[in-house]
GROMACS .gro file of C-alpha atoms in nm:
model
  344
    1UNK     CA    1  13.458  10.368   8.600
    2UNK     CA    2  13.073  10.411   8.555
    3UNK     CA    3  13.063  10.811   8.691
    4UNK     CA    4  12.668  10.850   8.832
    5UNK     CA    5  12.498  11.158   8.879
    6UNK     CA    6  12.167  11.302   8.833
    7UNK     CA    7  11.939  11.588   8.808
    8UNK     CA    8  11.528  11.754   8.924
    9UNK     CA    9  11.338  11.626   8.619
   10UNK     CA   10  10.996  11.722   8.686
   11UNK     CA   11  10.674  11.764   8.946
   12UNK     CA   12  10.406  11.555   9.004
   13UNK     CA   13  10.121  11.675   9.122
   14UNK     CA   14   9.964  11.560   9.487
   15UNK     CA   15  10.346  11.311   9.493
   16UNK     CA   16  10.637  11.527   9.472
   17UNK     CA   17  11.074  11.616   9.292
   18UNK     CA   18  11.072  11.381   8.992
   19UNK     CA   19  11.453  11.261   8.948
   20UNK     CA   20  11.677  11.165   8.698
   21UNK     CA   21  11.963  10.932   8.779
   22UNK     CA   22  12.230  10.911   8.492
   23UNK     CA   23  12.533  10.576   8.498
   24UNK     CA   24  12.757  10.657   8.234
   25UNK     CA   25  13.028  10.409   8.191
   26UNK     CA   26  13.245  10.416   7.934
   27UNK     CA   27  13.064  10.166   7.653
   28UNK     CA   28  12.690  10.232   7.820
   29UNK     CA   29  12.413  10.504   7.947
   30UNK     CA   30  12.173  10.547   8.149
   31UNK     CA   31  11.923  10.741   8.264
   32UNK     CA   32  11.638  10.613   8.562
   33UNK     CA   33  11.366  10.802   8.732
   34UNK     CA   34  11.225  10.831   9.030
   35UNK     CA   35  10.876  10.764   8.922
   36UNK     CA   36  10.791  10.376   8.888
   37UNK     CA   37  11.187  10.368   8.858
   38UNK     CA   38  11.198  10.360   8.533
   39UNK     CA   39  11.481  10.285   8.306
   40UNK     CA   40  11.458  10.600   8.070
   41UNK     CA   41  11.636  10.543   7.825
   42UNK     CA   42  11.934  10.271   7.750
   43UNK     CA   43  12.266  10.434   7.468
   44UNK     CA   44  12.536  10.145   7.352
   45UNK     CA   45  12.688  10.177   7.061
   46UNK     CA   46  12.665  10.020   6.735
   47UNK     CA   47  12.998   9.803   6.567
   48UNK     CA   48  13.050  10.152   6.346
   49UNK     CA   49  13.071  10.277   6.683
   50UNK     CA   50  12.695  10.534   6.686
   51UNK     CA   51  12.550  10.567   7.028
   52UNK     CA   52  12.194  10.507   6.948
   53UNK     CA   53  11.885  10.505   7.236
   54UNK     CA   54  11.746  10.219   7.235
   55UNK     CA   55  11.465  10.207   7.507
   56UNK     CA   56  11.097  10.369   7.429
   57UNK     CA   57  10.975  10.605   7.621
   58UNK     CA   58  10.925  10.991   7.626
   59UNK     CA   59  11.069  11.393   7.629
   60UNK     CA   60  10.892  11.495   7.960
   61UNK     CA   61  10.726  11.299   8.289
   62UNK     CA   62  10.349  11.428   8.131
   63UNK     CA   63  10.449  11.112   7.926
   64UNK     CA   64  10.538  10.917   8.160
   65UNK     CA   65  10.257  10.999   8.426
   66UNK     CA   66  10.014  10.922   8.201
   67UNK     CA   67  10.137  10.618   7.989
   68UNK     CA   68   9.962  10.327   8.022
   69UNK     CA   69  10.183  10.048   7.881
   70UNK     CA   70  10.474  10.103   8.112
   71UNK     CA   71  10.753  10.186   7.919
   72UNK     CA   72  11.040  10.151   8.124
   73UNK     CA   73  10.912  10.162   8.400
   74UNK     CA   74  10.913   9.904   8.755
   75UNK     CA   75  10.607   9.676   8.796
   76UNK     CA   76  10.473   9.467   9.070
   77UNK     CA   77  10.355   9.457   9.390
   78UNK     CA   78  10.247   9.196   9.138
   79UNK     CA   79  10.398   9.155   8.818
   80UNK     CA   80  10.190   9.049   8.478
   81UNK     CA   81   9.824   8.841   8.502
   82UNK     CA   82   9.637   8.722   8.823
   83UNK     CA   83   9.331   8.534   8.675
   84UNK     CA   84   8.956   8.763   8.759
   85UNK     CA   85   9.236   8.905   9.070
   86UNK     CA   86   9.144   8.672   9.279
   87UNK     CA   87   9.349   8.482   9.483
   88UNK     CA   88   9.342   8.270   9.875
   89UNK     CA   89   9.666   8.303  10.074
   90UNK     CA   90   9.667   8.111  10.443
   91UNK     CA   91   9.249   8.047  10.396
   92UNK     CA   92   9.204   8.448  10.368
   93UNK     CA   93   9.019   8.567  10.016
   94UNK     CA   94   9.161   8.900   9.844
   95UNK     CA   95   9.036   9.119   9.570
   96UNK     CA   96   9.215   9.300   9.309
   97UNK     CA   97   9.061   9.567   9.069
   98UNK     CA   98   9.092   9.396   8.769
   99UNK     CA   99   9.290   9.642   8.541
  100UNK     CA  100   9.263   9.401   8.171
  101UNK     CA  101   9.027   9.252   8.048
  102UNK     CA  102   8.859   9.026   8.339
  103UNK     CA  103   9.252   9.059   8.542
  104UNK     CA  104   9.428   9.184   8.737
  105UNK     CA  105   9.774   9.391   8.565
  106UNK     CA  106  10.141   9.436   8.662
  107UNK     CA  107   9.987   9.535   9.065
  108UNK     CA  108   9.687   9.757   8.956
  109UNK     CA  109   9.569  10.121   8.878
  110UNK     CA  110   9.839  10.241   9.069
  111UNK     CA  111  10.132  10.025   9.070
  112UNK     CA  112  10.465  10.092   9.154
  113UNK     CA  113  10.521  10.287   8.839
  114UNK     CA  114  10.338  10.428   8.902
  115UNK     CA  115  10.542  10.571   9.309
  116UNK     CA  116  10.800  10.837   9.310
  117UNK     CA  117  11.105  10.658   9.421
  118UNK     CA  118  11.357  10.714   9.705
  119UNK     CA  119  11.712  10.703   9.496
  120UNK     CA  120  12.069  10.741   9.717
  121UNK     CA  121  12.364  10.689   9.529
  122UNK     CA  122  12.577  10.322   9.510
  123UNK     CA  123  12.893  10.239   9.419
  124UNK     CA  124  12.818  10.249   9.051
  125UNK     CA  125  12.447  10.313   9.057
  126UNK     CA  126  12.188  10.364   9.219
  127UNK     CA  127  11.919  10.191   9.488
  128UNK     CA  128  11.556  10.328   9.433
  129UNK     CA  129  11.342  10.163   9.745
  130UNK     CA  130  10.949  10.229   9.824
  131UNK     CA  131  10.695  10.131  10.094
  132UNK     CA  132  10.386   9.980   9.990
  133UNK     CA  133  10.058   9.976  10.260
  134UNK     CA  134   9.946   9.676  10.387
  135UNK     CA  135   9.634   9.630  10.156
  136UNK     CA  136   9.758   9.861   9.848
  137UNK     CA  137   9.540   9.727   9.553
  138UNK     CA  138   9.410   9.560   9.770
  139UNK     CA  139   9.742   9.292   9.867
  140UNK     CA  140   9.907   9.226  10.244
  141UNK     CA  141  10.080   9.297  10.400
  142UNK     CA  142  10.332   9.607  10.463
  143UNK     CA  143  10.638   9.544  10.233
  144UNK     CA  144  10.912   9.721  10.214
  145UNK     CA  145  11.102   9.707   9.844
  146UNK     CA  146  11.381   9.834   9.689
  147UNK     CA  147  11.630   9.789   9.345
  148UNK     CA  148  11.942   9.894   9.280
  149UNK     CA  149  12.053   9.950   8.899
  150UNK     CA  150  12.455   9.918   8.904
  151UNK     CA  151  12.687   9.938   8.516
  152UNK     CA  152  12.937   9.805   8.506
  153UNK     CA  153  13.079   9.861   8.142
  154UNK     CA  154  12.823   9.726   7.960
  155UNK     CA  155  12.625   9.558   8.174
  156UNK     CA  156  12.341   9.645   8.383
  157UNK     CA  157  12.201   9.464   8.652
  158UNK     CA  158  11.929   9.505   8.836
  159UNK     CA  159  11.908   9.417   9.217
  160UNK     CA  160  11.589   9.389   9.318
  161UNK     CA  161  11.472   9.272   9.722
  162UNK     CA  162  11.186   9.326   9.927
  163UNK     CA  163  11.010   9.289  10.276
  164UNK     CA  164  10.635   9.198  10.374
  165UNK     CA  165  10.467   9.226  10.717
  166UNK     CA  166  10.209   8.890  10.583
  167UNK     CA  167  10.252   8.681  10.417
  168UNK     CA  168  10.193   8.863  10.026
  169UNK     CA  169  10.248   8.750   9.629
  170UNK     CA  170  10.503   8.913   9.537
  171UNK     CA  171  10.696   8.904   9.106
  172UNK     CA  172  10.928   9.241   9.063
  173UNK     CA  173  11.047   9.269   8.745
  174UNK     CA  174  11.124   9.593   8.507
  175UNK     CA  175  10.855   9.687   8.145
  176UNK     CA  176  11.158   9.800   7.904
  177UNK     CA  177  11.062   9.837   7.575
  178UNK     CA  178  11.361   9.733   7.291
  179UNK     CA  179  11.486   9.822   6.938
  180UNK     CA  180  11.820   9.761   6.945
  181UNK     CA  181  11.781   9.954   6.524
  182UNK     CA  182  11.710  10.264   6.781
  183UNK     CA  183  11.409  10.325   6.936
  184UNK     CA  184  11.145  10.520   6.732
  185UNK     CA  185  11.247  10.285   6.429
  186UNK     CA  186  10.916  10.168   6.243
  187UNK     CA  187  10.978   9.695   6.369
  188UNK     CA  188  11.217   9.508   6.520
  189UNK     CA  189  11.102   9.247   6.229
  190UNK     CA  190  11.583   9.245   6.123
  191UNK     CA  191  11.615   9.082   6.440
  192UNK     CA  192  11.730   8.796   6.560
  193UNK     CA  193  11.626   8.640   6.944
  194UNK     CA  194  11.665   8.357   7.090
  195UNK     CA  195  11.526   8.232   7.453
  196UNK     CA  196  11.806   7.912   7.744
  197UNK     CA  197  11.345   7.760   7.769
  198UNK     CA  198  11.268   7.415   7.745
  199UNK     CA  199  10.886   7.500   7.722
  200UNK     CA  200  10.693   7.737   7.795
  201UNK     CA  201  10.310   7.821   7.786
  202UNK     CA  202  10.033   7.890   7.666
  203UNK     CA  203   9.787   8.077   7.737
  204UNK     CA  204   9.375   8.097   7.737
  205UNK     CA  205   9.189   8.399   7.519
  206UNK     CA  206   9.271   8.651   7.835
  207UNK     CA  207   9.700   8.555   7.891
  208UNK     CA  208   9.595   8.367   8.090
  209UNK     CA  209   9.842   8.043   8.152
  210UNK     CA  210   9.653   7.686   8.119
  211UNK     CA  211   9.823   7.511   8.367
  212UNK     CA  212   9.992   7.328   8.109
  213UNK     CA  213  10.393   7.310   8.082
  214UNK     CA  214  10.443   7.260   7.699
  215UNK     CA  215  10.766   7.109   7.578
  216UNK     CA  216  10.858   7.383   7.259
  217UNK     CA  217  10.975   7.076   6.993
  218UNK     CA  218  10.870   7.167   6.742
  219UNK     CA  219  10.663   7.463   6.860
  220UNK     CA  220  10.685   7.856   6.696
  221UNK     CA  221  10.783   7.901   7.078
  222UNK     CA  222  11.189   7.662   7.051
  223UNK     CA  223  11.386   7.952   7.041
  224UNK     CA  224  11.622   7.740   7.152
  225UNK     CA  225  11.852   7.903   6.851
  226UNK     CA  226  11.808   8.216   6.685
  227UNK     CA  227  11.581   8.281   6.454
  228UNK     CA  228  11.402   8.671   6.292
  229UNK     CA  229  11.163   8.779   6.522
  230UNK     CA  230  10.984   8.889   6.137
  231UNK     CA  231  11.000   8.567   6.052
  232UNK     CA  232  10.834   8.371   6.400
  233UNK     CA  233  10.572   8.603   6.413
  234UNK     CA  234  10.397   8.542   6.100
  235UNK     CA  235  10.326   8.086   6.319
  236UNK     CA  236  10.313   8.283   6.620
  237UNK     CA  237   9.895   8.228   6.703
  238UNK     CA  238   9.713   8.573   6.815
  239UNK     CA  239   9.945   8.918   6.832
  240UNK     CA  240  10.208   8.783   6.883
  241UNK     CA  241  10.444   8.705   7.104
  242UNK     CA  242  10.284   8.707   7.485
  243UNK     CA  243  10.395   8.485   7.697
  244UNK     CA  244  10.584   8.369   7.961
  245UNK     CA  245  10.886   8.114   7.889
  246UNK     CA  246  10.983   7.881   8.172
  247UNK     CA  247  11.382   7.849   8.269
  248UNK     CA  248  11.400   7.568   8.468
  249UNK     CA  249  11.189   7.355   8.648
  250UNK     CA  250  10.892   7.518   8.906
  251UNK     CA  251  11.067   7.368   9.239
  252UNK     CA  252  11.499   7.449   9.083
  253UNK     CA  253  11.751   7.597   9.337
  254UNK     CA  254  11.769   7.988   9.341
  255UNK     CA  255  12.067   8.028   9.089
  256UNK     CA  256  12.124   8.289   8.806
  257UNK     CA  257  12.119   8.185   8.480
  258UNK     CA  258  12.124   8.318   8.072
  259UNK     CA  259  11.753   8.399   7.903
  260UNK     CA  260  11.786   8.528   7.636
  261UNK     CA  261  11.970   8.686   7.379
  262UNK     CA  262  11.847   8.953   7.044
  263UNK     CA  263  12.129   9.046   6.785
  264UNK     CA  264  12.036   9.298   6.563
  265UNK     CA  265  12.197   9.272   6.237
  266UNK     CA  266  12.264   9.579   6.120
  267UNK     CA  267  12.397   9.749   6.411
  268UNK     CA  268  12.580   9.572   6.533
  269UNK     CA  269  12.453   9.524   6.854
  270UNK     CA  270  12.330   9.300   7.120
  271UNK     CA  271  12.148   9.240   7.383
  272UNK     CA  272  12.199   8.951   7.646
  273UNK     CA  273  12.008   8.954   7.969
  274UNK     CA  274  12.058   8.661   8.275
  275UNK     CA  275  11.817   8.605   8.597
  276UNK     CA  276  11.817   8.405   8.893
  277UNK     CA  277  11.352   8.367   8.782
  278UNK     CA  278  11.166   8.127   8.707
  279UNK     CA  279  11.076   8.285   8.415
  280UNK     CA  280  11.116   8.525   8.143
  281UNK     CA  281  10.791   8.692   7.931
  282UNK     CA  282  10.930   8.774   7.517
  283UNK     CA  283  10.677   9.052   7.472
  284UNK     CA  284  10.745   9.212   7.092
  285UNK     CA  285  10.486   9.529   7.173
  286UNK     CA  286  10.139   9.332   7.046
  287UNK     CA  287   9.882   9.668   7.144
  288UNK     CA  288  10.181   9.956   7.079
  289UNK     CA  289   9.902  10.136   6.737
  290UNK     CA  290  10.057  10.448   6.716
  291UNK     CA  291   9.850  10.638   6.882
  292UNK     CA  292  10.168  10.632   7.231
  293UNK     CA  293  10.392  10.970   7.049
  294UNK     CA  294  10.781  10.894   7.193
  295UNK     CA  295  11.088  11.001   7.257
  296UNK     CA  296  11.159  11.251   6.925
  297UNK     CA  297  10.824  11.269   6.849
  298UNK     CA  298  10.790  10.968   6.701
  299UNK     CA  299  10.513  10.712   6.750
  300UNK     CA  300  10.542  10.354   6.827
  301UNK     CA  301  10.344  10.093   6.669
  302UNK     CA  302  10.263   9.757   6.680
  303UNK     CA  303  10.580   9.564   6.660
  304UNK     CA  304  10.853   9.828   6.754
  305UNK     CA  305  10.979   9.685   7.031
  306UNK     CA  306  11.021   9.388   7.289
  307UNK     CA  307  11.041   9.274   7.638
  308UNK     CA  308  11.210   9.059   7.823
  309UNK     CA  309  11.068   9.107   8.160
  310UNK     CA  310  11.208   8.859   8.362
  311UNK     CA  311  10.964   8.719   8.664
  312UNK     CA  312  10.802   8.426   8.819
  313UNK     CA  313  10.516   8.277   8.578
  314UNK     CA  314  10.230   8.474   8.591
  315UNK     CA  315   9.955   8.337   8.798
  316UNK     CA  316  10.171   8.148   9.026
  317UNK     CA  317   9.955   8.227   9.342
  318UNK     CA  318   9.659   8.011   9.157
  319UNK     CA  319   9.879   7.734   9.025
  320UNK     CA  320   9.987   7.521   9.316
  321UNK     CA  321  10.284   7.352   9.065
  322UNK     CA  322  10.423   7.720   8.871
  323UNK     CA  323  10.722   7.837   9.196
  324UNK     CA  324  10.541   7.948   9.457
  325UNK     CA  325  10.537   8.347   9.472
  326UNK     CA  326  10.489   8.395   9.790
  327UNK     CA  327  10.664   8.599  10.045
  328UNK     CA  328  10.682   8.539  10.420
  329UNK     CA  329  10.718   8.781  10.736
  330UNK     CA  330  11.108   8.650  10.833
  331UNK     CA  331  11.179   8.611  10.501
  332UNK     CA  332  11.402   8.796  10.207
  333UNK     CA  333  11.227   8.839   9.826
  334UNK     CA  334  11.573   8.883   9.607
  335UNK     CA  335  11.632   8.800   9.228
  336UNK     CA  336  11.914   8.937   9.032
  337UNK     CA  337  11.885   9.030   8.673
  338UNK     CA  338  12.171   9.108   8.455
  339UNK     CA  339  12.162   9.256   8.021
  340UNK     CA  340  12.508   9.315   7.847
  341UNK     CA  341  12.518   9.523   7.578
  342UNK     CA  342  12.775   9.390   7.373
  343UNK     CA  343  12.828   9.466   6.891
  344UNK     CA  344  12.925   9.197   6.712
   0.00000   0.00000   0.00000
């Protein structure tokens, strides 16, 4: 049985009141904000029974309002990167603001992570909804979007749905940063990760996929068997992992698949992720630099957390060989991601 409650958490100038919703099962406690549909915390037990909050975040609303790293947030209208912020849909060109070097990232300067969502209780959780107007951040069509977070036992389910009045690219994900030792612990080097992907997407020097779908075999991106994060990071080019792992082929049917498993041996905590999405971005918090002061006053540094952003493949709107990311009028966008928190 999951208990659901909510309370006012603060005010955002010009946007109004922000509530915090709490989902509590016997095993897991989750806090969700109506600002950005943010997962503010996930608390779960280790093998010795100790509860820890394993999601990075802030003590107060001001932290989330000024946040530039998408801590815990729902990101959209299009998560990840669009090359040069440019795409063509049905013969019409669209130019977005660029907010990540030459590219558009995570929906733009004022993406879904900065909106205050409407919230209502559902069985075992909360459903949050938002209307993105035609032209919002440069995207076509009015988009009606919702996300429900429901907690059953040890599993948190995120159910994403959307409809648009015009054909638009769409790619929704949650950008929670996890550290299974507890948020605020310095690094994730002692975590063991496995990802159920036969291939990944190599990227250029601005993190845009080159278009190649490369087998993971005999590369540092072969995570099909568990490997310690710290050991594998030594072999990954650049600052760390920030790559899409392909969970299926581009034209495969919609179905839920196992995506990833992360184990923290000292605490025994395990996170397992399954999703209907065709990809997952494994990100090792490469650009956190200690300048962010998070919950409890701790600073978040490089490699202090990991993200498993279930998603369509980055820049799919500009890559005909990638899974289709267009939502057309009359159709419904629908994806599901499940996070299961257990111990060994």
